[in-house]
């Protein structure tokens, strides 16, 4: 855990939680890897109490496994939990997109345009920055929430995505991002045209594309999945 870009800020427990969550989601910590509260607290320059509390929070989301008298370990992706997270996300995003199609916003078009331009730039790089692409992907979906004054709902939704985000990061390894860009462009065009029916159908397809390569990922990275 030597990423110098991650520094504890604000509440110690929340800071430790966000840093550890980010490390698990972005695969710096692998399933089965031990997480020492003593080592983590030393690296983050904080006491062990907030680190332990952060690990308990992560355990409640099945991101880590707490084994008394043994240790704390990174958990594999829980497919059942992932499906629950994805179902909730789809329900929320569809409602937000429906509202977006009904409510005009003068800034919406340029926000979409800037996001698509940036995504295309990073996706076409020789060695794509996967973290930046995931950030831009999330920013695309955030636009609709911001556009209808529901940014807090976006933050709440994303905070509940644990296993879904790990799956997305795993899916992006060595993957061409052309399909994501095409999906985003089509969704934005439908929203800007006020075509709610088409926008919702496109969003549904887009959010469920992970199913297309789930079996391949489980075969290629078996250690990342729990039955």
Tab-separated table of C-alpha atoms in Angstrom:
chain	number	residue	atom	x	y	z
A	1	UNK	CA	0.000	0.000	0.000
A	2	UNK	CA	2.559	2.539	-1.155
A	3	UNK	CA	0.443	4.712	-3.466
A	4	UNK	CA	1.575	8.216	-2.525
A	5	UNK	CA	-1.528	9.716	-4.165
A	6	UNK	CA	-3.630	8.301	-1.330
A	7	UNK	CA	-3.404	10.410	1.797
A	8	UNK	CA	-5.730	10.343	4.782
A	9	UNK	CA	-7.971	13.424	4.942
A	10	UNK	CA	-10.827	14.393	7.252
A	11	UNK	CA	-12.323	11.782	9.559
A	12	UNK	CA	-9.722	9.071	10.206
A	13	UNK	CA	-12.125	6.116	9.968
A	14	UNK	CA	-13.723	7.406	6.764
A	15	UNK	CA	-10.300	8.157	5.299
A	16	UNK	CA	-9.000	4.665	6.097
A	17	UNK	CA	-12.191	3.142	4.696
A	18	UNK	CA	-11.950	5.044	1.407
A	19	UNK	CA	-8.261	4.244	0.951
A	20	UNK	CA	-8.729	0.528	1.634
A	21	UNK	CA	-11.894	0.373	-0.490
A	22	UNK	CA	-10.059	2.042	-3.370
A	23	UNK	CA	-7.166	-0.394	-3.011
A	24	UNK	CA	-9.477	-3.399	-3.157
A	25	UNK	CA	-11.576	-2.065	-6.042
A	26	UNK	CA	-8.529	-1.192	-8.139
A	27	UNK	CA	-6.980	-4.608	-7.465
A	28	UNK	CA	-3.921	-3.426	-5.541
A	29	UNK	CA	-5.086	-5.825	-2.850
A	30	UNK	CA	-5.810	-9.309	-4.195
A	31	UNK	CA	-8.345	-11.825	-2.861
A	32	UNK	CA	-6.845	-13.791	0.015
A	33	UNK	CA	-4.264	-11.099	0.756
A	34	UNK	CA	-3.858	-10.353	4.466
A	35	UNK	CA	-4.563	-6.817	5.680
A	36	UNK	CA	-2.704	-5.922	8.870
A	37	UNK	CA	-4.317	-3.105	10.848
A	38	UNK	CA	-0.950	-2.451	12.487
A	39	UNK	CA	0.881	-2.069	9.162
A	40	UNK	CA	-1.920	-0.035	7.597
A	41	UNK	CA	-2.139	2.328	10.566
A	42	UNK	CA	1.626	2.904	10.417
A	43	UNK	CA	1.542	3.639	6.681
A	44	UNK	CA	-1.409	5.990	7.048
A	45	UNK	CA	0.037	7.628	10.166
A	46	UNK	CA	-3.075	7.065	12.242
A	47	UNK	CA	-4.042	4.946	15.232
A	48	UNK	CA	-5.186	1.349	14.809
A	49	UNK	CA	-8.733	2.053	16.050
A	50	UNK	CA	-10.035	3.873	12.918
A	51	UNK	CA	-8.337	1.287	10.711
A	52	UNK	CA	-10.046	-1.540	12.568
A	53	UNK	CA	-13.376	0.300	12.275
A	54	UNK	CA	-12.802	0.739	8.540
A	55	UNK	CA	-12.114	-2.979	8.164
A	56	UNK	CA	-15.348	-3.790	9.993
A	57	UNK	CA	-17.262	-1.548	7.567
A	58	UNK	CA	-15.622	-3.319	4.633
A	59	UNK	CA	-16.496	-6.682	6.155
A	60	UNK	CA	-20.165	-5.665	6.287
A	61	UNK	CA	-20.017	-5.238	2.490
A	62	UNK	CA	-18.241	-8.593	2.041
A	63	UNK	CA	-15.121	-6.812	0.806
A	64	UNK	CA	-12.915	-8.333	3.508
A	65	UNK	CA	-13.146	-11.424	5.682
A	66	UNK	CA	-12.582	-11.056	9.439
A	67	UNK	CA	-11.280	-14.294	10.926
A	68	UNK	CA	-10.903	-14.078	14.725
A	69	UNK	CA	-7.505	-15.163	15.981
A	70	UNK	CA	-6.334	-15.566	12.381
A	71	UNK	CA	-6.460	-12.222	10.585
A	72	UNK	CA	-8.248	-10.034	8.050
A	73	UNK	CA	-8.196	-10.960	4.380
A	74	UNK	CA	-9.415	-9.470	1.119
A	75	UNK	CA	-12.575	-11.261	0.006
A	76	UNK	CA	-13.225	-12.393	-3.567
A	77	UNK	CA	-15.974	-10.820	-5.667
A	78	UNK	CA	-19.324	-12.008	-4.354
A	79	UNK	CA	-21.487	-12.582	-7.447
A	80	UNK	CA	-24.744	-12.648	-5.487
A	81	UNK	CA	-23.865	-9.357	-3.802
A	82	UNK	CA	-22.788	-7.940	-7.153
A	83	UNK	CA	-26.165	-8.771	-8.713
A	84	UNK	CA	-27.952	-7.037	-5.822
A	85	UNK	CA	-25.808	-3.928	-6.269
A	86	UNK	CA	-26.334	-3.893	-10.021
A	87	UNK	CA	-30.104	-4.315	-9.700
A	88	UNK	CA	-30.299	-1.325	-7.357
A	89	UNK	CA	-28.079	0.758	-9.621
A	90	UNK	CA	-30.180	0.016	-12.699
A	91	UNK	CA	-33.377	1.001	-10.901
A	92	UNK	CA	-31.976	4.317	-9.684
A	93	UNK	CA	-30.240	5.290	-12.932
A	94	UNK	CA	-33.291	4.542	-15.057
A	95	UNK	CA	-35.450	6.826	-12.935
A	96	UNK	CA	-32.839	9.589	-13.059
A	97	UNK	CA	-32.486	9.264	-16.833
A	98	UNK	CA	-36.264	9.413	-17.233
A	99	UNK	CA	-36.320	12.657	-15.243
A	100	UNK	CA	-33.412	13.921	-17.289
A	101	UNK	CA	-35.315	13.413	-20.539
A	102	UNK	CA	-38.254	15.375	-19.141
A	103	UNK	CA	-36.300	18.286	-17.663
A	104	UNK	CA	-34.367	20.661	-19.989
A	105	UNK	CA	-30.858	21.723	-18.956
A	106	UNK	CA	-28.772	24.168	-20.973
A	107	UNK	CA	-25.468	22.713	-19.655
A	108	UNK	CA	-26.245	19.068	-20.396
A	109	UNK	CA	-25.082	18.998	-24.019
A	110	UNK	CA	-21.641	20.452	-23.413
A	111	UNK	CA	-21.119	18.263	-20.333
A	112	UNK	CA	-21.777	15.179	-22.435
A	113	UNK	CA	-19.599	16.489	-25.270
A	114	UNK	CA	-16.638	17.203	-22.990
A	115	UNK	CA	-16.920	13.814	-21.307
A	116	UNK	CA	-17.113	11.907	-24.601
A	117	UNK	CA	-14.152	13.848	-25.985
A	118	UNK	CA	-12.013	13.106	-22.923
A	119	UNK	CA	-13.020	9.436	-22.855
A	120	UNK	CA	-12.127	9.020	-26.527
A	121	UNK	CA	-8.757	10.673	-25.909
A	122	UNK	CA	-7.794	8.299	-23.094
A	123	UNK	CA	-9.317	5.214	-24.710
A	124	UNK	CA	-7.252	5.701	-27.860
A	125	UNK	CA	-3.945	6.047	-25.993
A	126	UNK	CA	-1.291	3.373	-26.587
A	127	UNK	CA	-1.412	2.390	-22.906
A	128	UNK	CA	-4.839	3.493	-21.666
A	129	UNK	CA	-5.034	4.778	-18.103
A	130	UNK	CA	-7.674	2.397	-16.741
A	131	UNK	CA	-8.244	4.406	-13.559
A	132	UNK	CA	-8.889	7.566	-15.595
A	133	UNK	CA	-11.225	5.708	-17.956
A	134	UNK	CA	-13.252	4.368	-15.021
A	135	UNK	CA	-13.390	7.875	-13.574
A	136	UNK	CA	-14.654	9.294	-16.878
A	137	UNK	CA	-17.119	6.425	-17.226
A	138	UNK	CA	-18.537	7.263	-13.801
A	139	UNK	CA	-18.547	10.978	-14.635
A	140	UNK	CA	-20.678	10.263	-17.705
A	141	UNK	CA	-23.361	8.627	-15.570
A	142	UNK	CA	-23.082	11.409	-12.976
A	143	UNK	CA	-24.078	14.035	-15.566
A	144	UNK	CA	-27.718	12.952	-15.544
A	145	UNK	CA	-27.873	13.172	-11.731
A	146	UNK	CA	-26.300	16.633	-11.715
A	147	UNK	CA	-28.619	17.748	-14.500
A	148	UNK	CA	-31.742	17.060	-12.425
A	149	UNK	CA	-30.311	18.264	-9.110
A	150	UNK	CA	-29.810	14.768	-7.685
A	151	UNK	CA	-26.045	14.670	-7.181
A	152	UNK	CA	-26.472	13.424	-3.599
A	153	UNK	CA	-28.358	10.434	-4.972
A	154	UNK	CA	-25.420	9.695	-7.248
A	155	UNK	CA	-22.962	9.748	-4.335
A	156	UNK	CA	-25.255	7.485	-2.308
A	157	UNK	CA	-25.627	5.042	-5.196
A	158	UNK	CA	-21.890	4.843	-5.865
A	159	UNK	CA	-21.087	4.329	-2.186
A	160	UNK	CA	-23.101	1.111	-2.342
A	161	UNK	CA	-21.245	-0.305	-5.341
A	162	UNK	CA	-18.459	-2.519	-4.064
A	163	UNK	CA	-18.386	-5.761	-6.019
A	164	UNK	CA	-19.782	-4.103	-9.161
A	165	UNK	CA	-16.842	-1.686	-9.243
A	166	UNK	CA	-14.309	-4.495	-8.796
A	167	UNK	CA	-15.955	-6.351	-11.653
A	168	UNK	CA	-15.744	-3.259	-13.867
A	169	UNK	CA	-12.043	-2.795	-13.129
A	170	UNK	CA	-11.372	-6.464	-13.839
A	171	UNK	CA	-13.379	-6.267	-17.079
A	172	UNK	CA	-11.360	-3.284	-18.272
A	173	UNK	CA	-8.009	-5.079	-18.107
A	174	UNK	CA	-6.756	-5.238	-21.679
A	175	UNK	CA	-10.223	-4.436	-22.995
A	176	UNK	CA	-10.886	-2.051	-25.890
A	177	UNK	CA	-13.179	0.731	-24.706
A	178	UNK	CA	-14.850	1.385	-28.065
A	179	UNK	CA	-18.122	-0.244	-27.001
A	180	UNK	CA	-18.371	1.875	-23.866
A	181	UNK	CA	-17.790	5.026	-25.896
A	182	UNK	CA	-20.426	4.028	-28.448
A	183	UNK	CA	-22.915	3.238	-25.675
A	184	UNK	CA	-22.314	6.582	-23.987
A	185	UNK	CA	-22.664	8.488	-27.225
A	186	UNK	CA	-25.950	6.755	-28.088
A	187	UNK	CA	-27.375	7.314	-24.577
A	188	UNK	CA	-26.448	11.007	-24.599
A	189	UNK	CA	-28.017	11.507	-28.034
A	190	UNK	CA	-31.274	9.913	-26.860
A	191	UNK	CA	-31.332	12.028	-23.687
A	192	UNK	CA	-30.646	15.252	-25.586
A	193	UNK	CA	-33.454	14.355	-27.999
A	194	UNK	CA	-35.799	13.800	-25.052
A	195	UNK	CA	-36.399	10.204	-26.156
A	196	UNK	CA	-36.877	8.535	-22.773
A	197	UNK	CA	-37.907	5.148	-24.134
A	198	UNK	CA	-34.770	4.824	-26.255
A	199	UNK	CA	-32.495	6.252	-23.563
A	200	UNK	CA	-33.742	3.745	-20.979
A	201	UNK	CA	-33.400	0.806	-23.370
A	202	UNK	CA	-29.840	1.838	-24.237
A	203	UNK	CA	-28.946	2.301	-20.567
A	204	UNK	CA	-30.299	-1.139	-19.700
A	205	UNK	CA	-28.146	-2.757	-22.406
A	206	UNK	CA	-25.109	-0.741	-21.371
A	207	UNK	CA	-25.313	-1.539	-17.656
A	208	UNK	CA	-25.730	-5.252	-18.321
A	209	UNK	CA	-22.908	-5.733	-20.824
A	210	UNK	CA	-20.743	-7.189	-18.072
A	211	UNK	CA	-22.772	-10.402	-18.376
A	212	UNK	CA	-21.345	-10.937	-21.866
A	213	UNK	CA	-17.848	-11.685	-20.570
A	214	UNK	CA	-18.565	-12.849	-17.016
A	215	UNK	CA	-17.824	-16.519	-17.790
A	216	UNK	CA	-14.585	-15.547	-19.536
A	217	UNK	CA	-13.463	-13.469	-16.563
A	218	UNK	CA	-14.287	-16.236	-14.100
A	219	UNK	CA	-12.206	-18.618	-16.197
A	220	UNK	CA	-9.311	-16.182	-16.569
A	221	UNK	CA	-9.309	-14.854	-12.985
A	222	UNK	CA	-10.844	-17.639	-10.845
A	223	UNK	CA	-9.170	-16.327	-7.694
A	224	UNK	CA	-11.265	-13.150	-7.883
A	225	UNK	CA	-14.638	-14.867	-7.622
A	226	UNK	CA	-16.583	-16.637	-4.925
A	227	UNK	CA	-19.178	-19.243	-5.830
